[in-house]
XYZ file of C-alpha atoms in Angstrom:
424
model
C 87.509 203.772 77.973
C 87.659 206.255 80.854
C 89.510 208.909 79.213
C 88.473 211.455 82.259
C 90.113 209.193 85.131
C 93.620 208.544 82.902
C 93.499 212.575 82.538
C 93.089 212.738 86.680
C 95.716 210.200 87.657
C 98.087 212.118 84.891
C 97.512 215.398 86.482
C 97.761 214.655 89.876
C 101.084 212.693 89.051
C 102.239 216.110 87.363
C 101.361 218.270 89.535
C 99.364 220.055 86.246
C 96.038 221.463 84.761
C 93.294 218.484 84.660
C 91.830 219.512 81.472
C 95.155 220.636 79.497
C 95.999 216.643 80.005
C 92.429 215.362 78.964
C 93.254 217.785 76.071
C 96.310 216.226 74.911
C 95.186 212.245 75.662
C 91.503 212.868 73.175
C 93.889 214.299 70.714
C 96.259 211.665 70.174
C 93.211 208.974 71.003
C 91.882 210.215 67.876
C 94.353 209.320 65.819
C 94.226 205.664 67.083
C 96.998 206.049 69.476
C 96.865 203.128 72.062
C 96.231 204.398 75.543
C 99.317 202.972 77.090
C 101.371 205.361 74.392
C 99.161 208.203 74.852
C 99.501 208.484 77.961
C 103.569 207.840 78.134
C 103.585 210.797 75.375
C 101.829 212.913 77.723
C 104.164 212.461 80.528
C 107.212 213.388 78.181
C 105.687 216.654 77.348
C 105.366 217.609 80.489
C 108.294 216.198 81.832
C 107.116 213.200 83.589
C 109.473 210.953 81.859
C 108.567 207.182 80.539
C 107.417 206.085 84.075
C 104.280 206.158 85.694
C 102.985 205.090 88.714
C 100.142 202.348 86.913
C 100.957 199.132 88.777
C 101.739 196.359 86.789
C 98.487 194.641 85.282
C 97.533 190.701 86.663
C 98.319 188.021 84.574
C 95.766 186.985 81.514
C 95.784 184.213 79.409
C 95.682 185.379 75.824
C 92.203 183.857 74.866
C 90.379 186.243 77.761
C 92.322 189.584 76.408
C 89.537 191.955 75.014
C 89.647 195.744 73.843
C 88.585 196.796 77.140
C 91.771 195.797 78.520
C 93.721 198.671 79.016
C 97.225 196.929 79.764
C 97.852 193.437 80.300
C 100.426 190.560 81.231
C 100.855 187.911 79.610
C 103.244 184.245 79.440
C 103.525 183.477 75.636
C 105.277 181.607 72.910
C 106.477 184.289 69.526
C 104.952 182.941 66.603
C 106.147 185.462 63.594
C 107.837 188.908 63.717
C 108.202 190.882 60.825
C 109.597 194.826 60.476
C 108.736 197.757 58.433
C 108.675 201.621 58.916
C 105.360 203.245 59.772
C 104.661 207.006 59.328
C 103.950 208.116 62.997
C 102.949 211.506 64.017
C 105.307 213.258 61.267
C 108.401 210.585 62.145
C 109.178 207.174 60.031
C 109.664 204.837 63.191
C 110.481 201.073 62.749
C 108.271 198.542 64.054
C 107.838 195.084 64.881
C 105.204 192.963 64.322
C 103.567 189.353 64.219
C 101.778 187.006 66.227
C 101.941 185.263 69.620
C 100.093 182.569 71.337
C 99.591 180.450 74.254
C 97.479 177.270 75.234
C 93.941 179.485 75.007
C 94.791 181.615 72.045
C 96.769 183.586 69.299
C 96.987 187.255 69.563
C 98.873 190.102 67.053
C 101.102 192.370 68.673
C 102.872 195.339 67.516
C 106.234 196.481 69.081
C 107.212 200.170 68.981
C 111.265 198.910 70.284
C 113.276 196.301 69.386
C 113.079 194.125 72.564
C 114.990 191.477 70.672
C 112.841 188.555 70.863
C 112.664 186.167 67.659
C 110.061 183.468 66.672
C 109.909 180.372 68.916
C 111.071 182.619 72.114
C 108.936 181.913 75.424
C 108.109 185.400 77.205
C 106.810 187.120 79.710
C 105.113 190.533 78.560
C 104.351 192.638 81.137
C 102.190 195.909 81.107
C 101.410 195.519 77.398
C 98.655 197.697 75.869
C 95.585 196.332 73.896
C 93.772 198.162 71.203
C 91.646 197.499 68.262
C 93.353 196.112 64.948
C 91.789 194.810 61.840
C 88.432 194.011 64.048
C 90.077 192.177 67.126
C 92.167 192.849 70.442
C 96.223 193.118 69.580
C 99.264 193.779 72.192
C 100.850 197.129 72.032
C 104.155 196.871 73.598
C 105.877 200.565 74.043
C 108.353 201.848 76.960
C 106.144 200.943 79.286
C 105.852 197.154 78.778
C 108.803 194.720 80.085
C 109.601 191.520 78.248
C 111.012 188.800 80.005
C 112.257 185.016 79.203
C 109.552 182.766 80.720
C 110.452 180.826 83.673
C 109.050 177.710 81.355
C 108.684 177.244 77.611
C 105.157 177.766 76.736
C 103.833 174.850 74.337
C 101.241 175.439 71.123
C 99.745 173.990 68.851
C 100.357 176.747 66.134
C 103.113 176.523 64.192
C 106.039 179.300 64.868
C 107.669 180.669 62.143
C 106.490 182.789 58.923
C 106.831 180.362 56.263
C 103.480 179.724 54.163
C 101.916 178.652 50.994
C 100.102 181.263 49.134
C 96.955 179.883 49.579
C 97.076 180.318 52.921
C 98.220 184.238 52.844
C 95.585 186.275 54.683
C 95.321 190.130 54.847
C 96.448 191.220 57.892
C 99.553 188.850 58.016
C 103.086 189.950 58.486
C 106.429 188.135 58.855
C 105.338 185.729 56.201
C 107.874 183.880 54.073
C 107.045 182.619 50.879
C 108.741 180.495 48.231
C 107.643 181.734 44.613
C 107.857 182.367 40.814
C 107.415 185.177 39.397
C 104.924 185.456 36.721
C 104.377 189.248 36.054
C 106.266 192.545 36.732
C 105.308 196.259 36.024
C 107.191 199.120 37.162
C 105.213 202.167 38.118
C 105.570 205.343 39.323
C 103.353 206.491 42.122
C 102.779 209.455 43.919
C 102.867 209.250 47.400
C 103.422 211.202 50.670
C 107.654 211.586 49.909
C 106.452 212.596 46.276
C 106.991 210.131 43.254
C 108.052 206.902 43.701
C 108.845 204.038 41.496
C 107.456 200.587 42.748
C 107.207 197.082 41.118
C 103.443 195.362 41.224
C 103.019 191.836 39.226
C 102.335 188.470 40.225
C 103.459 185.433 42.018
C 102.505 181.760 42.544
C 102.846 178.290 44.173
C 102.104 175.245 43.495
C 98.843 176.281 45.783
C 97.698 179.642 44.317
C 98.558 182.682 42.751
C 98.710 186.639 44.493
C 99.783 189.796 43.379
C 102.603 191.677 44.943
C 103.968 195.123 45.571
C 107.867 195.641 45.972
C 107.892 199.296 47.669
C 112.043 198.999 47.249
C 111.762 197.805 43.631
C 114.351 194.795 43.472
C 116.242 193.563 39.962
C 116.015 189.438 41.489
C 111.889 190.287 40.994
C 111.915 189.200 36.952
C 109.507 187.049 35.566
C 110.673 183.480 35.903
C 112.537 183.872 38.471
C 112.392 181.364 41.234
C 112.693 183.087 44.903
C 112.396 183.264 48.630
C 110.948 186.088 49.899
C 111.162 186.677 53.443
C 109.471 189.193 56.037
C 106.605 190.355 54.144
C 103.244 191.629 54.787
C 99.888 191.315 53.390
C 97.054 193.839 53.088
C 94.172 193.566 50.984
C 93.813 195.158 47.890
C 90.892 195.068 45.662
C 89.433 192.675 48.054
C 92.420 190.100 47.341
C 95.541 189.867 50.098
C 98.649 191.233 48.643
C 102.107 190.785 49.355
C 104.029 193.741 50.522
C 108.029 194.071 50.355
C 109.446 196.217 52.450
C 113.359 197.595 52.764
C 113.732 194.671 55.823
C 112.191 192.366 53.046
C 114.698 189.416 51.911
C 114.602 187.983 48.258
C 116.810 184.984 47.614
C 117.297 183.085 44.792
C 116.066 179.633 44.877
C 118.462 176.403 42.903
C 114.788 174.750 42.157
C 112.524 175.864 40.274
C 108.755 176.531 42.289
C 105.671 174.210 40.684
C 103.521 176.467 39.920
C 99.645 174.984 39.324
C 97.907 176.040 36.208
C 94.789 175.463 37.498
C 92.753 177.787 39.804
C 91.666 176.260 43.134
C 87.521 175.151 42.416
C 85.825 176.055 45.161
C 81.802 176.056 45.790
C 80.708 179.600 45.640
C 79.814 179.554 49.575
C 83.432 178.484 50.212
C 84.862 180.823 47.795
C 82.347 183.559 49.196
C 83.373 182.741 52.857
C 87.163 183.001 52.484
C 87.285 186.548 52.285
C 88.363 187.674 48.470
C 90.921 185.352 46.368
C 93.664 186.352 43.565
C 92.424 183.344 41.348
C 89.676 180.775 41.951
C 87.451 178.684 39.962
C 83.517 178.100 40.522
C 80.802 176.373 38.846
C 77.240 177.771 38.926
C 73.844 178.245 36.982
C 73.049 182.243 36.010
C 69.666 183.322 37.797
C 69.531 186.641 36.123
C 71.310 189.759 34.748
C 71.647 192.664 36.619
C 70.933 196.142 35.689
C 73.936 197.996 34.424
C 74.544 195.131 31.565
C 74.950 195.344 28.401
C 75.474 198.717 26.833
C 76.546 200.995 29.336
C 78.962 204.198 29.262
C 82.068 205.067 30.997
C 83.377 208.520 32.477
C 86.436 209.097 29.937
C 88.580 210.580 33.144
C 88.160 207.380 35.626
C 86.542 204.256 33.443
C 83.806 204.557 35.939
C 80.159 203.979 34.683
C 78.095 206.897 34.138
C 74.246 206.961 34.514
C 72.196 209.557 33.504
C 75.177 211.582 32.176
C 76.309 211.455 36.104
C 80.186 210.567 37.154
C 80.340 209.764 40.542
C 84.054 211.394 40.724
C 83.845 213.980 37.857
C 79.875 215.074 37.083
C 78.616 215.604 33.958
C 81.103 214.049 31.223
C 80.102 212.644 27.612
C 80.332 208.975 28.320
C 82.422 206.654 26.059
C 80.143 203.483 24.864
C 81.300 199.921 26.215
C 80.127 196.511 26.846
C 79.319 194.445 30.134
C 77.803 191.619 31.693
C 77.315 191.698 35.844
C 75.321 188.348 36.093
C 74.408 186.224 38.920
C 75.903 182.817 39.387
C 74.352 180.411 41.946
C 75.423 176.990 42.943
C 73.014 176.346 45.964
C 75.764 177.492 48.392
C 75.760 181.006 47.638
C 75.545 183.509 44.960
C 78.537 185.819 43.303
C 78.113 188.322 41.107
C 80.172 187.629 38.178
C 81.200 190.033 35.221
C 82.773 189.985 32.084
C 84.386 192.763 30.455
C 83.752 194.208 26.869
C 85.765 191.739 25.198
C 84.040 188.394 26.885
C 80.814 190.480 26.852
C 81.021 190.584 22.766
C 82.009 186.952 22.619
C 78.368 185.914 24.564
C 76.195 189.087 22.894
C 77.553 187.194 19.705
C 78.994 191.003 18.236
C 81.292 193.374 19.187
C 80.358 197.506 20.307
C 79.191 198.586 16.726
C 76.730 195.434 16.647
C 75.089 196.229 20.192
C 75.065 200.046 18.922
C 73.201 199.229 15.801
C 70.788 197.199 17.688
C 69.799 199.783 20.371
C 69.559 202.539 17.590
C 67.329 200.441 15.301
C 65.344 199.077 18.589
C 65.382 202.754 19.944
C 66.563 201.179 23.595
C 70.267 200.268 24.865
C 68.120 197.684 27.088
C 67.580 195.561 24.026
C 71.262 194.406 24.231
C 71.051 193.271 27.714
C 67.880 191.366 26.739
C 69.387 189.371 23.917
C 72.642 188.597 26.667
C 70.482 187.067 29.191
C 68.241 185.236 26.826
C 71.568 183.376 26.098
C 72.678 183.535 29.379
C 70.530 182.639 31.660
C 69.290 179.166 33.171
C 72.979 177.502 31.898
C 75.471 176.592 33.717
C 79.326 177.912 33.120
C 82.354 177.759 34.754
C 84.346 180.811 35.840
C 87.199 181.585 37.030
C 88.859 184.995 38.339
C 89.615 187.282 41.001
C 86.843 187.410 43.629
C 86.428 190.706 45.820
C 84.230 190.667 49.104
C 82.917 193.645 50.693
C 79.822 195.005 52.379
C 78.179 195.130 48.687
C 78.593 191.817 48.387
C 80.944 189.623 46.241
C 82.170 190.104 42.379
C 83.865 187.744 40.453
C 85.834 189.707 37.418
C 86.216 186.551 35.286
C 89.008 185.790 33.321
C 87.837 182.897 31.553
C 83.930 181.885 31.104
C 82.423 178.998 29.519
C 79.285 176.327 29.716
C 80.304 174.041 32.376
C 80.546 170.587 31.673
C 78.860 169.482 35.120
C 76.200 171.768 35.525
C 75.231 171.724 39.364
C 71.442 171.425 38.559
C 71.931 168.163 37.211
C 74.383 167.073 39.703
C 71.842 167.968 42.382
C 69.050 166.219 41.079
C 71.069 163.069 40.226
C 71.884 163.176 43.988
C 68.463 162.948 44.906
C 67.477 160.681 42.680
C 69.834 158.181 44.403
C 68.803 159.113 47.925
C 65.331 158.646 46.509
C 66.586 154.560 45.611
């Protein structure tokens, strides 16, 4: 982006100091600002009004739009629009937000006015910005843009509307409506930028999968057992799982039927389960290769739960660690590998004794490593089926399981009876 020829068409349209406006358009840029809006915020301060003399941009179809489009125009079906309040630049403003699409592509866009389109509209958009957003292009449409009906409805092959199963929630997604029972609630207080807050977090599910939510206006219909549609939400990931979000524009309705909600976690391969991302509750199946360092005895800072080495808190220094128990193993299946671990109390169950056990048998072998020995010797070369909440990041993937046992099928054997019978 040519932030040095927007600051010389700005200045020469008013009739001020070159630099003062390159000033002013890097500052807001920095704080992710879209260009479109930086440059319409400029003109109010200096009393060049919402206009501009940027001719309106060509027509694109939606699968060519990049991030170095600066403004764009566009003939589109609305897929989903959701609202919530932002924190902009000191001011709460209400957005709105979703998807749209035509024949080449989907797109996200966020709207900074209410130009009172609704899902399964055909429009127009004219002038809209593009920027960056979670890793791909997204329309920004401010004062500057001008939405339209389109002269002819504009036919897609994605579905409009918000309505989803849980198991297809994806961080990043907003509008979504989903149809759910409660299974846990917790109120909390947090602190947070208006000072303390009281929130509800728990957990909901579908016949297709469970997620956690956060209800940032804490609502009484959100009780475990309850049955419910919850409208206009929005997901963002936490702890490497999506999460729903409820907002104050959020809808929660009761629901006369009760929701099926499966017991079981989906059982994907760990290259499937690895590829989607992080999941709330999933199931593999997979042989242990090794255990890693950090297993067995360990210690945690008393202040965060974190695990100290050498004395060393990553958050709080030097703190007298507190004595605990856990496995980080690695499960493979042939598809991909996870690291899975177990916390102190499934940690005791395979070590075969509980913290006072593994303490007597480091002092009397002189080394904490002697616990981690006897674990893998038990561990590894089996097979054992796990199921938990899988996090993906650029460290790779964890599995903290909530249940682990020897798998029935163990994949080895699977595999090799598969060759066998390509072998007849």
């Amino acid at each position: 982006m040519d932030v040095n020829s927007h600051a010389e068409e700005l200045a020469s349209d008013l009739g001020v100091d070159k630099e003062e406006v390159k000033a002013d358009l890097e500052n807001l840029l920095e704080y992710s600002v879209p260009i479109d809006e930086a440059k319409q915020s400029v003109r109010r301060k200096h009393g060049g009004g919402g206009g501009g003399s940027t001719p309106t941009p060509d027509a694109v179809d939606v699968g060519d739009i990049t991030t170095d489009n600066d403004g764009v125009t566009v003939t589109v079906k609305v897929l989903t629009q959701g609202t919530r309040t932002i924190r902009y630049q000191g001011d709460d403003l209400t957005i709105r937000e979703g998807a749209v699409a035509d024949e080449t592509g989907v797109i996200a866009y966020t709207a900074w006015q209410d130009f009172g389109f609704e899902p399964g509209d055909s429009l127009t958009i004219g002038n809209a910005g593009v920027r960056e957003w979670e890793g791909a292009p997204e329309l920004n449409l401010n004062d500057s843009t001008t939405v339209a009906i389109a002269d002819e409805p504009v036919e897609v092959d994605p579905e409009v509307g918000g309505d989803r199963n849980l198991v297809d929630i994806a961080a990043g997604d907003r509008g979504r409506n989903v149809e759910v029972r409660v299974l846990e609630v917790d109120e909390k207080t947090i602190s947070g930028r208006d000072g303390e807050t009281d929130i509800l977090e728990g957990v909901v599910g579908d016949a297709t999968a469970k997620l956690p939510f956060t209800d940032w206006q804490p609502r009484a219909e959100l009780e475990p057992g309850a049955d419910l549609r919850i409208e206009d939400v929005y997901v963002r990931e936490f702890r490497g799982v999506p999460s729903l979000n409820l907002t104050e524009f959020s809808t929660v309705t009761p629901l006369p039927d009760p929701v099926e909600v499966a017991e079981d976690a989906p059982r994907l391969s760990v290259g499937e389960a690895v590829g989607s991302g992080g999941m709330f509750d999933v199931e593999v199946v997979g042989n242990v290769l090794e255990i890693r360092d950090g297993s067995g005895l360990i210690e945690r800072c008393p202040e965060c739960g974190r695990v100290v080495q050498n004395g060393q808190c990553r958050s709080h220094g030097d703190v007298d660690g507190e004595d605990d128990l856990r496995v980080k193993a690695i499960l493979d299946d042939g598809t991909d590998t996870v690291t899975v671990v177990l916390d102190d109390e499934m940690t005791a169950e395979v070590y075969g004794g509980g913290l006072e056990d593994a303490l007597d048998a480091a002092k009397e072998a002189m080394d904490k490593e002697v616990v981690a020995e006897t674990i893998a010797d038990s561990l590894v070369g089996r097979a054992y089926r796990v199921r938990g909440n899988l996090s993906v990041d650029d460290y790779g993937a964890n599995l903290d399981a909530s249940e682990f046992e020897l798998a029935d099928d163990d994949p080895a054997d699977a595999a090799r009876a598969a060759l066998a019978e390509v072998g007849e």
